[in-house]
Short mmCIF file of C-alpha atoms in Angstrom, two decimals:
data_model
loop_
_atom_site.label_atom_id
_atom_site.label_comp_id
_atom_site.label_asym_id
_atom_site.label_seq_id
_atom_site.Cartn_x
_atom_site.Cartn_y
_atom_site.Cartn_z
CA MET A 1343 0.00 0.00 0.00
CA LYS A 1344 1.01 3.61 -0.35
CA ILE A 1345 0.26 6.74 1.63
CA ILE A 1346 -0.64 9.76 -0.49
CA CYS A 1347 -0.62 13.07 1.35
CA ILE A 1348 -2.15 16.39 0.40
CA GLY A 1349 -0.50 19.60 1.53
CA ARG A 1350 -1.97 23.07 1.84
CA ASN A 1351 -5.64 22.10 1.67
CA TYR A 1352 -6.92 24.54 4.30
CA THR A 1353 -6.54 28.30 3.84
CA LYS A 1354 -5.90 29.15 7.50
CA HIS A 1355 -3.16 26.53 7.75
CA ILE A 1356 -1.54 27.97 4.64
CA GLU A 1357 -1.64 31.37 6.31
CA GLU A 1358 -0.22 30.18 9.64
CA LEU A 1359 2.86 28.79 7.86
CA ASN A 1360 3.16 31.79 5.54
CA SER A 1361 2.94 29.48 2.55
CA GLU A 1362 1.73 30.24 -0.94
CA LYS A 1363 -1.85 29.21 -1.73
CA PRO A 1364 -1.68 26.52 -4.46
CA THR A 1365 -3.71 26.49 -7.64
CA GLU A 1366 -3.92 22.67 -7.59
CA PRO A 1367 -3.44 20.06 -4.86
CA VAL A 1368 0.06 19.61 -3.46
CA ILE A 1369 0.96 15.91 -3.31
CA PHE A 1370 3.71 14.05 -1.49
CA LEU A 1371 4.12 10.41 -0.45
CA LYS A 1372 5.02 8.48 2.67
CA PRO A 1373 6.37 4.90 2.53
CA ASP A 1374 4.72 2.11 4.50
CA SER A 1375 7.68 2.29 6.93
CA ALA A 1376 6.31 5.68 8.03
CA ILE A 1377 3.29 4.01 9.68
CA LEU A 1378 3.42 4.17 13.46
CA ALA A 1379 2.53 0.72 14.81
CA LYS A 1380 -0.83 0.50 16.58
CA ASN A 1381 -0.75 1.39 20.29
CA GLN A 1382 2.91 2.34 20.11
CA PRO A 1383 4.32 5.69 21.28
CA PHE A 1384 5.87 8.18 18.90
CA PHE A 1385 9.56 8.68 19.60
CA ILE A 1386 10.91 12.14 18.75
CA PRO A 1387 13.70 11.46 16.23
CA PRO A 1388 17.22 12.68 16.95
CA PHE A 1389 17.48 14.68 13.71
CA SER A 1390 14.82 17.26 14.62
CA ASN A 1391 14.16 19.69 17.45
CA ASP A 1392 10.79 20.81 16.10
CA ILE A 1393 8.37 17.95 15.40
CA HIS A 1394 4.84 19.20 14.71
CA TYR A 1395 1.52 17.37 14.82
CA GLU A 1396 -0.85 17.78 11.84
CA VAL A 1397 -4.21 16.02 12.26
CA GLU A 1398 -5.93 14.95 9.03
CA ILE A 1399 -9.00 13.13 7.75
CA LEU A 1400 -7.97 9.87 6.08
CA VAL A 1401 -9.58 8.02 3.20
CA LYS A 1402 -8.98 4.30 2.63
CA ILE A 1403 -9.24 3.21 -1.01
CA ASN A 1404 -11.27 0.02 -1.53
CA LYS A 1405 -10.51 -0.93 -5.15
CA VAL A 1406 -8.17 -0.24 -8.05
CA GLY A 1407 -8.78 2.93 -10.00
CA LYS A 1408 -7.05 5.15 -12.56
CA TYR A 1409 -8.32 8.40 -14.13
CA ILE A 1410 -11.33 8.30 -11.83
CA GLU A 1411 -14.02 10.84 -12.63
CA GLU A 1412 -15.08 12.94 -9.66
CA LYS A 1413 -18.69 11.82 -10.00
CA PHE A 1414 -17.58 8.19 -9.52
CA ALA A 1415 -14.99 8.83 -6.79
CA HIS A 1416 -17.39 7.96 -3.96
CA LYS A 1417 -17.39 4.36 -5.16
CA TYR A 1418 -13.69 3.99 -4.36
CA TYR A 1419 -13.90 4.30 -0.57
CA ASP A 1420 -16.17 2.98 2.17
CA GLU A 1421 -14.27 4.12 5.25
CA ILE A 1422 -13.03 7.38 6.72
CA GLY A 1423 -10.46 7.71 9.47
CA LEU A 1424 -8.20 10.20 11.19
CA GLY A 1425 -4.45 10.38 11.51
CA ILE A 1426 -1.42 12.54 12.15
CA ASP A 1427 1.17 13.66 9.64
CA PHE A 1428 4.13 14.27 11.93
CA THR A 1429 6.42 16.85 10.38
CA ALA A 1430 9.99 17.85 11.19
CA ARG A 1431 9.29 21.56 10.77
CA ASP A 1432 12.91 22.65 11.12
CA LEU A 1433 13.95 20.29 8.33
CA GLN A 1434 10.96 21.28 6.22
CA ASN A 1435 11.80 24.97 6.42
CA ALA A 1436 15.40 24.29 5.44
CA LEU A 1437 14.32 22.11 2.50
CA LYS A 1438 11.71 24.62 1.32
CA ASP A 1439 14.28 27.42 1.39
CA LYS A 1440 16.46 25.37 -0.99
CA GLY A 1441 13.56 24.22 -3.17
CA LEU A 1442 14.24 20.59 -2.27
CA PRO A 1443 11.77 17.69 -1.79
CA TRP A 1444 10.05 17.20 1.56
CA GLU A 1445 10.55 13.47 2.14
CA LYS A 1446 13.12 13.75 4.93
CA CYS A 1447 10.80 15.94 7.00
CA LYS A 1448 7.53 14.17 6.17
CA ALA A 1449 8.22 10.50 5.41
CA PHE A 1450 10.54 9.38 8.19
CA ASP A 1451 9.83 6.25 10.25
CA GLY A 1452 6.78 6.62 12.50
CA SER A 1453 5.63 9.88 10.91
CA ALA A 1454 2.18 8.56 9.93
CA VAL A 1455 -0.36 7.88 12.66
CA ILE A 1456 -3.28 5.93 11.20
CA GLY A 1457 -6.22 5.74 13.58
CA GLU A 1458 -9.43 3.76 13.47
CA PHE A 1459 -11.51 3.76 10.30
CA TYR A 1460 -15.29 4.02 10.39
CA PRO A 1461 -17.92 3.34 7.70
CA LYS A 1462 -18.58 6.64 5.97
CA GLU A 1463 -22.32 6.21 6.48
CA LYS A 1464 -21.73 6.29 10.23
CA LEU A 1465 -20.07 9.70 9.98
CA GLY A 1466 -22.85 11.47 8.08
CA ASN A 1467 -22.18 14.31 5.66
CA LEU A 1468 -18.54 14.07 4.57
CA LEU A 1469 -18.71 17.63 3.23
CA ASP A 1470 -19.37 18.87 6.78
CA LEU A 1471 -17.33 16.51 8.95
CA SER A 1472 -15.79 17.87 12.13
CA PHE A 1473 -12.59 16.53 13.68
CA THR A 1474 -10.32 17.51 16.54
CA LEU A 1475 -6.91 16.92 18.02
CA GLN A 1476 -6.39 17.22 21.75
CA LYS A 1477 -2.96 17.64 23.28
CA ASN A 1478 -2.92 16.90 27.01
CA GLU A 1479 -6.73 17.26 27.14
CA GLU A 1480 -6.72 20.67 25.41
CA ILE A 1481 -8.12 21.01 21.88
CA VAL A 1482 -5.33 22.34 19.67
CA GLN A 1483 -6.82 21.62 16.24
CA ASN A 1484 -10.52 21.89 15.48
CA GLY A 1485 -11.22 21.24 11.81
CA ASN A 1486 -14.10 20.65 9.44
CA SER A 1487 -14.01 19.15 5.96
CA LYS A 1488 -16.19 21.98 4.65
CA PHE A 1489 -13.10 24.19 4.76
CA MET A 1490 -11.04 21.95 2.46
CA LEU A 1491 -9.93 23.70 -0.71
CA TRP A 1492 -10.35 20.37 -2.51
CA LYS A 1493 -12.93 17.91 -1.18
CA ILE A 1494 -12.39 14.16 -0.85
CA ASP A 1495 -13.92 13.20 -4.21
CA GLU A 1496 -12.00 15.96 -5.98
CA LEU A 1497 -8.76 14.72 -4.43
CA ILE A 1498 -9.38 11.13 -5.53
CA ALA A 1499 -10.07 12.26 -9.09
CA TYR A 1500 -6.98 14.46 -9.13
CA VAL A 1501 -4.57 12.01 -7.52
CA SER A 1502 -5.69 9.14 -9.77
CA GLN A 1503 -4.46 11.05 -12.81
CA PHE A 1504 -0.90 10.51 -11.59
CA PHE A 1505 -1.01 7.37 -9.45
CA THR A 1506 -3.05 4.22 -9.87
CA LEU A 1507 -5.02 3.89 -6.66
CA LYS A 1508 -5.07 0.40 -5.17
CA LYS A 1509 -7.04 -1.32 -2.44
CA GLY A 1510 -5.60 -0.35 0.94
CA ASP A 1511 -4.01 2.90 -0.19
CA ILE A 1512 -4.61 5.77 2.22
CA ILE A 1513 -5.02 9.44 1.38
CA PHE A 1514 -4.17 12.05 4.01
CA THR A 1515 -6.38 14.98 3.01
CA GLY A 1516 -4.56 17.90 4.63
CA THR A 1517 -4.49 19.62 8.01
CA PRO A 1518 -6.35 22.66 9.35
CA GLU A 1519 -4.78 25.46 11.36
CA GLY A 1520 -3.44 24.93 14.86
CA VAL A 1521 -0.39 22.79 14.18
CA GLY A 1522 2.27 22.85 16.84
CA LYS A 1523 5.27 21.28 18.47
CA VAL A 1524 5.21 18.07 20.48
CA LYS A 1525 7.38 17.33 23.47
CA GLU A 1526 8.13 14.30 25.58
CA ASN A 1527 5.19 12.98 27.63
CA ASP A 1528 2.53 14.75 25.55
CA VAL A 1529 -0.62 12.74 24.87
CA LEU A 1530 -2.46 13.31 21.59
CA ILE A 1531 -6.07 12.19 21.08
CA GLY A 1532 -7.93 12.48 17.79
CA THR A 1533 -11.67 12.40 17.20
CA VAL A 1534 -13.62 12.35 13.95
CA GLY A 1535 -17.26 13.27 14.27
CA ALA A 1536 -18.01 12.13 17.83
CA LEU A 1537 -15.80 9.03 17.57
CA LYS A 1538 -12.35 8.54 19.03
CA ALA A 1539 -9.85 7.57 16.33
CA PHE A 1540 -6.49 7.36 18.11
CA GLU A 1541 -4.42 8.12 21.19
CA VAL A 1542 -0.66 8.58 20.92
CA LYS A 1543 1.94 9.19 23.61
CA ILE A 1544 5.09 11.10 22.83
CA LYS A 1545 8.42 9.74 24.03
#
């Protein structure tokens, strides 16, 4: 399976990082080695002093598709989840300044938290889906899919132009504003709709 990530999909997050608003979705990939094992803590890697959490709605692809039309995109997923795209912000800023790829800061081991998936029917309107990230019992990110620049079906149609989507692939759909640094002993809890999706301890 592959992990396809979308960057800069919420205007306020773009603004908080002083990034340029894109005219089409920004795509990057994470390898399967980036997946943080279930119920395992996240260990801050030695190569970064500024690891940030980025909570995101996840889409799990359920069948093979290529050049998928937006009107048919809903047939390619049954489940929605929540996860974290951990980012080495110090490395990212250095790479961006040089115009270099992001993989070192985005695709390192353990950088992808993949929480529980739920049937999309259980979550209601996917165009108005709320989600949160708590850090130490305080809400630090409070997002809603209605603020996505590109919605889930649009992203599937767009991504499938470049990559054949296969069963089990996961799309990270972008993070809202409120990203921030993690430190040792933090506890992160994610909810999608009213359902708990994950809990991660930072070591």
